[in-house]
Short mmCIF file of C-alpha atoms and ligand atoms in Angstrom, two decimals:
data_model
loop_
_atom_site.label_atom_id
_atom_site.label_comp_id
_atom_site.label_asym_id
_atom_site.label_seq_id
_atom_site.Cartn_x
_atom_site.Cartn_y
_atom_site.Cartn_z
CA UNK A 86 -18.45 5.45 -10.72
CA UNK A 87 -18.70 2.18 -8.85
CA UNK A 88 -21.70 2.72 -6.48
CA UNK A 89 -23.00 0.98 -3.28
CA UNK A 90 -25.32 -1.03 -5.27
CA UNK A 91 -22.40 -2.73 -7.30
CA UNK A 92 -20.55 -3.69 -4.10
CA UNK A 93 -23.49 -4.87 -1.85
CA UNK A 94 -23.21 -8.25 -3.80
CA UNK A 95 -19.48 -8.65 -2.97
CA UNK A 96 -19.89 -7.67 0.57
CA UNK A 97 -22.58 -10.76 0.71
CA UNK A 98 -20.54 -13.10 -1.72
CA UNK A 99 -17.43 -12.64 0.82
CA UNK A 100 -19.07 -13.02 3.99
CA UNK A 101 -20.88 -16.22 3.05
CA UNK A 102 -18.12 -18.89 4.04
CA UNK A 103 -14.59 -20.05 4.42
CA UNK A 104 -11.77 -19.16 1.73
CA UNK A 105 -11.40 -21.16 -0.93
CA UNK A 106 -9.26 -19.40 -3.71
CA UNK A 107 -5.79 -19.99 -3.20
CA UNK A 108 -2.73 -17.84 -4.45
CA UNK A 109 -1.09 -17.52 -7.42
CA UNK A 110 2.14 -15.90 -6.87
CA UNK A 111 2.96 -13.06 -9.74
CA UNK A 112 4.37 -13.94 -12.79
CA UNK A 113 6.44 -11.22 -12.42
CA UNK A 114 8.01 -10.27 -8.68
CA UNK A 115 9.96 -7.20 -10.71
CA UNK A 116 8.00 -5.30 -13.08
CA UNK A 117 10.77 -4.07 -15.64
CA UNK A 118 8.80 -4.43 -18.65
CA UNK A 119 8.24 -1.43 -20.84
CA UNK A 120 4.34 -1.62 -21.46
CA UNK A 121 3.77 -2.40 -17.81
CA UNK A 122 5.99 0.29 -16.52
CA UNK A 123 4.48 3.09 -19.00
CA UNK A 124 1.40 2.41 -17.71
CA UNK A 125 1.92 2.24 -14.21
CA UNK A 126 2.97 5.73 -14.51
CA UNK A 127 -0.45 6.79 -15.31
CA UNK A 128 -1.65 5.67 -11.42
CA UNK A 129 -2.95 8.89 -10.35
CA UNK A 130 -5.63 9.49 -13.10
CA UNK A 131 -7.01 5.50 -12.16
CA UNK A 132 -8.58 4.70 -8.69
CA UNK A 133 -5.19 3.58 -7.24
CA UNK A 134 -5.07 6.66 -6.02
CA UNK A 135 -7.46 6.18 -3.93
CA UNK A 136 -6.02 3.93 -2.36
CA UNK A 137 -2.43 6.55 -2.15
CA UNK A 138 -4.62 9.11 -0.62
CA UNK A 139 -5.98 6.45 2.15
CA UNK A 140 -1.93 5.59 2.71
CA UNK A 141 -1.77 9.07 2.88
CA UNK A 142 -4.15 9.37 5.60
CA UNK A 143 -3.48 6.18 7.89
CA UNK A 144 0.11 7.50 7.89
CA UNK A 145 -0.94 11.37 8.78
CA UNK A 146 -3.57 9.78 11.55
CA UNK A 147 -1.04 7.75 13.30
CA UNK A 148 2.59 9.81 13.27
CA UNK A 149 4.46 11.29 16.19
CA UNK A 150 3.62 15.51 16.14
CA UNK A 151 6.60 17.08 14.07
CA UNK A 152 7.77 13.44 12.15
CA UNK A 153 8.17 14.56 8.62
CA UNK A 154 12.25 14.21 8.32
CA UNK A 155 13.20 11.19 6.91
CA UNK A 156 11.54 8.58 5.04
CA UNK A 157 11.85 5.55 2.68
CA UNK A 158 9.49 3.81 0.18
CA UNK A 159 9.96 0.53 -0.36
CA UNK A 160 9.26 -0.93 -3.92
CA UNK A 161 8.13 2.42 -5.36
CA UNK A 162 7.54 2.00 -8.55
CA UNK A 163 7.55 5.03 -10.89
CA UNK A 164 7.32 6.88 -6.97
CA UNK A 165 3.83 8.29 -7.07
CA UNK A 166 2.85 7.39 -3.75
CA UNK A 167 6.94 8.00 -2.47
CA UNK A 168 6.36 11.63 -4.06
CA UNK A 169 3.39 12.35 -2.26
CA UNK A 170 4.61 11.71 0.84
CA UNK A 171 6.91 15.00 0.02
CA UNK A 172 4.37 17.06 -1.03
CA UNK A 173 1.46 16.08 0.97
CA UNK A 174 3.09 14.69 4.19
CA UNK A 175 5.74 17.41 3.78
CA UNK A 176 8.62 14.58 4.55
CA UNK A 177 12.40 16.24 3.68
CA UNK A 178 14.29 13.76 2.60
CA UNK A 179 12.48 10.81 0.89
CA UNK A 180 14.20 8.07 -0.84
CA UNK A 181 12.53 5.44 -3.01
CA UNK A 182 13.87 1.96 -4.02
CA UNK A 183 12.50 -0.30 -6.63
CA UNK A 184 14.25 -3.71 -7.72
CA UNK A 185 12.94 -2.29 -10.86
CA UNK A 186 15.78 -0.55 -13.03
CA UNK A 187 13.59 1.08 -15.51
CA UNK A 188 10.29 2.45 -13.00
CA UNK A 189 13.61 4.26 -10.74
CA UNK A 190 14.50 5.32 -14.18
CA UNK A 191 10.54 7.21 -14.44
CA UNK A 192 10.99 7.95 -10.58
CA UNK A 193 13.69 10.12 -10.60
CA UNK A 194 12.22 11.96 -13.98
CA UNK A 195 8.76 12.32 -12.09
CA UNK A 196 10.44 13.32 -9.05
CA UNK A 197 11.79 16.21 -11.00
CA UNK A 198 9.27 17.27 -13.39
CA UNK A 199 7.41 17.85 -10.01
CA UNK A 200 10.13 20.21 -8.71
CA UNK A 201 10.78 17.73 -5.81
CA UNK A 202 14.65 16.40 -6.72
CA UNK A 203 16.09 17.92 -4.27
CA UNK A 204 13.85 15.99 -1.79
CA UNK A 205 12.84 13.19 -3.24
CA UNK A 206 15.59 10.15 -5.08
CA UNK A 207 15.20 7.21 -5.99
CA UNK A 208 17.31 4.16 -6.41
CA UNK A 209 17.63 0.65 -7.64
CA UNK A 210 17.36 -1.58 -4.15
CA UNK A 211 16.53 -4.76 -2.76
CA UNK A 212 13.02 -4.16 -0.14
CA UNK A 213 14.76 -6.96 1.75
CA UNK A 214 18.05 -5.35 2.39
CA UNK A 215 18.53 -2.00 1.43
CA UNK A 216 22.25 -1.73 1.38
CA UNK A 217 23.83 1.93 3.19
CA UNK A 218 20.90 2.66 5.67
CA UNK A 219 22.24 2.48 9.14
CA UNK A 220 19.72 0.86 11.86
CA UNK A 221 17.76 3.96 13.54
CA UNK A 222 17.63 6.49 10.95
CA UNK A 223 14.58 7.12 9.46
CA UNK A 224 10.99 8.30 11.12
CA UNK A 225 9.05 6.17 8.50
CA UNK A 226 9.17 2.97 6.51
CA UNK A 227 6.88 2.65 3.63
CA UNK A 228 5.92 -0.67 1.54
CA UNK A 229 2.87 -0.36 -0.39
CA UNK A 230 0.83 -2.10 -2.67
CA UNK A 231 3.80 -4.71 -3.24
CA UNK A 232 3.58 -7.44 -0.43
CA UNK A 233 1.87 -9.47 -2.69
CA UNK A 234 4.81 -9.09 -4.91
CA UNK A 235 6.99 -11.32 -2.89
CA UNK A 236 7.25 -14.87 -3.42
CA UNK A 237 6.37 -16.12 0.24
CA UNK A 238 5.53 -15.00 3.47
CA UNK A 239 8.99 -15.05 4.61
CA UNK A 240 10.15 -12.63 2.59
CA UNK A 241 7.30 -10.40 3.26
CA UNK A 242 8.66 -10.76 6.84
CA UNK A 243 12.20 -10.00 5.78
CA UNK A 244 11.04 -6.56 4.55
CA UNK A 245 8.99 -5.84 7.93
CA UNK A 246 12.28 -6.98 9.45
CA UNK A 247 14.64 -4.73 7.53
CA UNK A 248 11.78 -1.76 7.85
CA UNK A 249 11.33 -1.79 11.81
CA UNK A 250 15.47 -1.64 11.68
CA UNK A 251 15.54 0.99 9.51
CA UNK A 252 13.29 3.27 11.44
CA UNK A 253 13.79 4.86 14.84
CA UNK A 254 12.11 3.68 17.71
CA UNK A 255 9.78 6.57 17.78
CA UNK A 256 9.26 6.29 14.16
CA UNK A 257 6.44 4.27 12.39
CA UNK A 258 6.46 1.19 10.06
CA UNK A 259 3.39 1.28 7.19
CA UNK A 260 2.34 -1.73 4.60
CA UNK A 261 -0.74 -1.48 2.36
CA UNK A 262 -1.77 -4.17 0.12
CA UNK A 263 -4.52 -5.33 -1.51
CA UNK A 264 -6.45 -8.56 0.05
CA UNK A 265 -7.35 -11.97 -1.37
CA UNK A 266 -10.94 -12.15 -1.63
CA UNK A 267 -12.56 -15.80 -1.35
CA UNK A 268 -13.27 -16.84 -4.31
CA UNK A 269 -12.40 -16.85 -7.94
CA UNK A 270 -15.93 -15.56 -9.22
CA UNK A 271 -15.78 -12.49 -6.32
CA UNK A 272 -12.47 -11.75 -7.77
CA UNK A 273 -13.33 -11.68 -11.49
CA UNK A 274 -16.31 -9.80 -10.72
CA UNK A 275 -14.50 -7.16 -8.38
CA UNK A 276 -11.49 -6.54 -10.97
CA UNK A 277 -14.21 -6.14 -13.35
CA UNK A 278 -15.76 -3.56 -11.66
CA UNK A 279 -12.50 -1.72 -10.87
CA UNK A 280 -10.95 -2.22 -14.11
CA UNK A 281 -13.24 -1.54 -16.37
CA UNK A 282 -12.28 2.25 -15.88
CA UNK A 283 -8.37 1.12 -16.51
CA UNK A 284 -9.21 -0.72 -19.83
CA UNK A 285 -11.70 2.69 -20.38
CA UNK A 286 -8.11 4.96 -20.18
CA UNK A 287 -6.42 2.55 -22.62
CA UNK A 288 -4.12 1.04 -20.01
CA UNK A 289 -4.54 -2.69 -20.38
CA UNK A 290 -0.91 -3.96 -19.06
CA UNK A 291 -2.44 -1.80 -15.79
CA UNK A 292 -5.39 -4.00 -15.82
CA UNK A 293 -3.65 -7.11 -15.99
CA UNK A 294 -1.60 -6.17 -13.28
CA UNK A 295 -4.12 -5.60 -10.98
CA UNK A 296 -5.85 -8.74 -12.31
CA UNK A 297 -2.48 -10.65 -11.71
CA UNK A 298 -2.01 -8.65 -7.64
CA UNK A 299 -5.41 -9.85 -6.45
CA UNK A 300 -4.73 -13.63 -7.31
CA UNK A 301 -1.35 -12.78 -5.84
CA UNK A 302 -2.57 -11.01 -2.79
CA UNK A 303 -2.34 -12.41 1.10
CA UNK A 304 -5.80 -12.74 2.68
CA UNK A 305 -5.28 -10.55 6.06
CA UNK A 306 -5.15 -13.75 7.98
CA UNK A 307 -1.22 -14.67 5.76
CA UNK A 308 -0.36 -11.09 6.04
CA UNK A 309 -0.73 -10.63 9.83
CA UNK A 310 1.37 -14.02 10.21
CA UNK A 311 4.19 -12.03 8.61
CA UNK A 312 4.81 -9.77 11.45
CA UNK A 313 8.18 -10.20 13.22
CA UNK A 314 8.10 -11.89 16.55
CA UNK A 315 11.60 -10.21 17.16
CA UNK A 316 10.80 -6.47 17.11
CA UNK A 317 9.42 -4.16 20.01
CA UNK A 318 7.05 -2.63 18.40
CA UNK A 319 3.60 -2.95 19.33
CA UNK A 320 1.69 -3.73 15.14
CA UNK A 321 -1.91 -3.12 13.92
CA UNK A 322 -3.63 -4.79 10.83
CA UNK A 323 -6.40 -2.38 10.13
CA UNK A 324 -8.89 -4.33 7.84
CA UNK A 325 -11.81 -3.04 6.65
CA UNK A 326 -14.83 -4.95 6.78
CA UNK A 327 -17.87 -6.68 4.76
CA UNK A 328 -15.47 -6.35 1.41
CA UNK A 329 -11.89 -5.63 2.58
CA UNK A 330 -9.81 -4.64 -0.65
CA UNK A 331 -7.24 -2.89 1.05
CA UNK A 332 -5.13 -3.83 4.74
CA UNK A 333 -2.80 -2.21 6.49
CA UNK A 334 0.11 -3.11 8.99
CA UNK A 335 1.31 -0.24 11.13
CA UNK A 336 4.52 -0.54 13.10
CA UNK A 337 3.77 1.88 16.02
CA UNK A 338 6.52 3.69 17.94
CA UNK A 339 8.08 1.97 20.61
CA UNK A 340 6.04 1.78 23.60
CA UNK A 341 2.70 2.94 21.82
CA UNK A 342 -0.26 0.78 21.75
CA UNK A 343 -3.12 3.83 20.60
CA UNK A 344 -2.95 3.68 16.44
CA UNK A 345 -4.28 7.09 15.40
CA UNK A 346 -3.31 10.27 17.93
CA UNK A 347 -5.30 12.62 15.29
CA UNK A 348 -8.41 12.87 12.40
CA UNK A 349 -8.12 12.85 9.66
CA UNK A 350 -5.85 15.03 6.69
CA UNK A 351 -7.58 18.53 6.34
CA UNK A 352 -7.02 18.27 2.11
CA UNK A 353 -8.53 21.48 0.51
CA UNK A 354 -10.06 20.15 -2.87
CA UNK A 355 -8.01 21.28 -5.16
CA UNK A 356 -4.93 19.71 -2.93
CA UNK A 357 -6.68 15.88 -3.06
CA UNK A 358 -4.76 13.45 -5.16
CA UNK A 359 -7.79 11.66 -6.03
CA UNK A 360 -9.42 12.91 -9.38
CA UNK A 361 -12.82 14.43 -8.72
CA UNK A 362 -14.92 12.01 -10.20
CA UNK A 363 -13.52 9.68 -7.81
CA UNK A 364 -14.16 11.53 -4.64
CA UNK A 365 -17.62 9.64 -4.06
CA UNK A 366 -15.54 6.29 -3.88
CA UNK A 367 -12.69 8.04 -1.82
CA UNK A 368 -15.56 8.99 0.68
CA UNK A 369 -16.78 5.15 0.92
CA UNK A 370 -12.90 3.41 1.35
CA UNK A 371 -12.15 6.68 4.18
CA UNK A 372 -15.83 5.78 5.76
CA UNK A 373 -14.72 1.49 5.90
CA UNK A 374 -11.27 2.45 7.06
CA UNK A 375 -12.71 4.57 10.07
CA UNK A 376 -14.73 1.53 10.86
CA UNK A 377 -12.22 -1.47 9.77
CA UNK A 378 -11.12 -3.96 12.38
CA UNK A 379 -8.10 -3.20 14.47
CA UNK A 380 -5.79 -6.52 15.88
CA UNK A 381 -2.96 -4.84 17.92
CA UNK A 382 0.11 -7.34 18.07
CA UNK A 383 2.03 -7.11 20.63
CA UNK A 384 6.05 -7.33 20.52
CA UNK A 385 7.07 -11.00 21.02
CA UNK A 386 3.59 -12.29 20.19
CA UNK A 387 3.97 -11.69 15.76
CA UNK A 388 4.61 -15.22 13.77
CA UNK A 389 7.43 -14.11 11.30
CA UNK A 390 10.69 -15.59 11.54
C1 SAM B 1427 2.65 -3.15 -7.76
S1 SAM B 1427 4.15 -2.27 -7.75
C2 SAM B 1427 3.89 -1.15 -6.38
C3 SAM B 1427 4.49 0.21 -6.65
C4 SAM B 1427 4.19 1.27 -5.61
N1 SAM B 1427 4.72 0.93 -4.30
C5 SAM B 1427 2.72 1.56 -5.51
O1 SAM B 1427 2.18 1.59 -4.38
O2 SAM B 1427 2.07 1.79 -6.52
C6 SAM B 1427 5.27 -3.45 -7.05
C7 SAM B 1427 6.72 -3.03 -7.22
O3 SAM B 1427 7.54 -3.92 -6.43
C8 SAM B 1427 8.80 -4.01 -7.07
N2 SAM B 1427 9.53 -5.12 -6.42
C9 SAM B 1427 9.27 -6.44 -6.48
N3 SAM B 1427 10.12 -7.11 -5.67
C10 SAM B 1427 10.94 -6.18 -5.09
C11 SAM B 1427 12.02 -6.26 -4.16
N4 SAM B 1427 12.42 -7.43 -3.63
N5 SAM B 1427 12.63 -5.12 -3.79
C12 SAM B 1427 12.24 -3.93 -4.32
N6 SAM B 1427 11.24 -3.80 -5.21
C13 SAM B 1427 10.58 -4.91 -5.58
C14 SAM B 1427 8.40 -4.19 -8.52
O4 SAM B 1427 9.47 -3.94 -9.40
C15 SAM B 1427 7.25 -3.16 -8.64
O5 SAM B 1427 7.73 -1.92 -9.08
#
């Protein structure tokens, strides 16, 4: 287990002066390649689920009482994260879309094997415009751990775009990604740390991935320029601080500038979707995202044309 003592270094490494590594777009905006899709499928036994069950959580903390209708995920993958919000937000109706032909492929078989297809489908879309979903609908909008997927910051506003029209007014908009950390030597020695449990589980196409998302990632200072100055939503970017490996943007309901409205999710054990061994690390990410940094943007004020 990664323990305090690894990441005290980091913490100091990233708070000691300006950024200086600078992005490196994926090689790969659609991940469609066998290997890399196989393994992806294996997230829940690595420590991405960690970050799932923190998704889990912001989104729990900050919805309208009673909002677990209708809801869509936006790049889902093989739909782990899209399938828990099913089973452990208790959503209805929850559709996942992937530019990805062959992780909606393993979607819809997961989504099955876990006895949710009659709630949960998935389908090859575009994040950017997802063709058939009329303005208003849905009480959630979902896009995690793929920002960094998309060539520029004005697609990443796109997607906010086509997200706060998707969703009602009382409904909320959610990204997670993963953050650009300041240098090249903090980043090589933070995957390291991480990874070394993926390349321990034989998933090495995982690894590179991640290796590949955090050179790809947007510092929170990019992402927060991607919110929409045309919406009337008020936005958060939650960002955890000393070493921030995970951000959030939260599209709150119309008219609603408080971001949480209740604690946090009250998981029995044996309900958690992080593996045990990983509850230590789970504890630390919950404790920084309790005390991360809160920017509220207000509607008219965001950057993103
Ligand atoms: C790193 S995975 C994230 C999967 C999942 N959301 C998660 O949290 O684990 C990024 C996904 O974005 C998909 N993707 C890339 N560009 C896309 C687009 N424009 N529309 C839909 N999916 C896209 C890729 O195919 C890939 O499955």
């Amino acid at each position: 287990m990664a323990s305090i003592f690894q990441f005290a270094p980091m913490i100091v490494m990233q708070q000691s002066g300006r950024q200086k590594l600078q992005r490196r777009p994926e090689p790969e905006e659609v991940t469609d390649q066998a290997d890399h899709v196989v393994q992806y499928d294996r997230v829940m036994g690595t420590k991405l689920a960690i970050a799932y069950a923190s998704g889990l959580e912001v989104v729990h903390r900050a919805r309208p009482e009673g909002m677990a209708r209708e809801t869509i995920d936006l790049a889902c993958g093989p739909g782990h994260y899209t399938l828990c919000l099913a089973r452990h937000l208790g959503f209805d109706r929850v559709v996942g879309v992937d530019l990805s032909a062959p992780m909606v492929e393993v979607a819809n078989q997961n989504a099955s094997e876990q006895g949710l297809g009659d709630r949960v489908t998935f389908r090859v879309g575009d994040a950017t415009h997802v063709d058939g979903m009329e303005t208003g609908r849905l009480e959630l909008a979902s896009f995690t751990d793929a920002a960094h997927h998309m060539p520029d910051l004005a697609t990443v506003t796109r997607v906010l775009k086509e997200m706060d029209r998707m969703t009602k007014p009382e409904g909320l908009v959610m990204v997670m990604d993963l953050v650009r950390l300041r240098t090249e030597a903090l980043t090589e020695r933070y995957v390291n740390t991480l990874g070394h449990d993926y390349v321990q589980r034989g998933l090495p196409s995982f690894f590179k991935d991640f290796h590949n998302s955090m050179y790809a990632a947007w510092t929170a200072k990019e992402l927060r320029q991607a919110v929409p100055r045309d919406t009337s939503r008020h936005w958060c970017h939650i960002v955890p601080r000393g070493l921030p490996t995970v951000q959030f943007l939260l599209g709150l309901p119309v008219g609603r500038r408080k971001v949480f409205v209740r604690s946090g999710l009250p998981w029995k054990p044996e309900a958690c979707p992080v593996p045990r061994e990983m509850r230590g690390e789970w504890r630390m990410l919950r404790m920084t995202i309790a005390l991360a940094s809160r920017k509220l943007i207000p509607p008219g004020t965001g950057t993103g044309v």
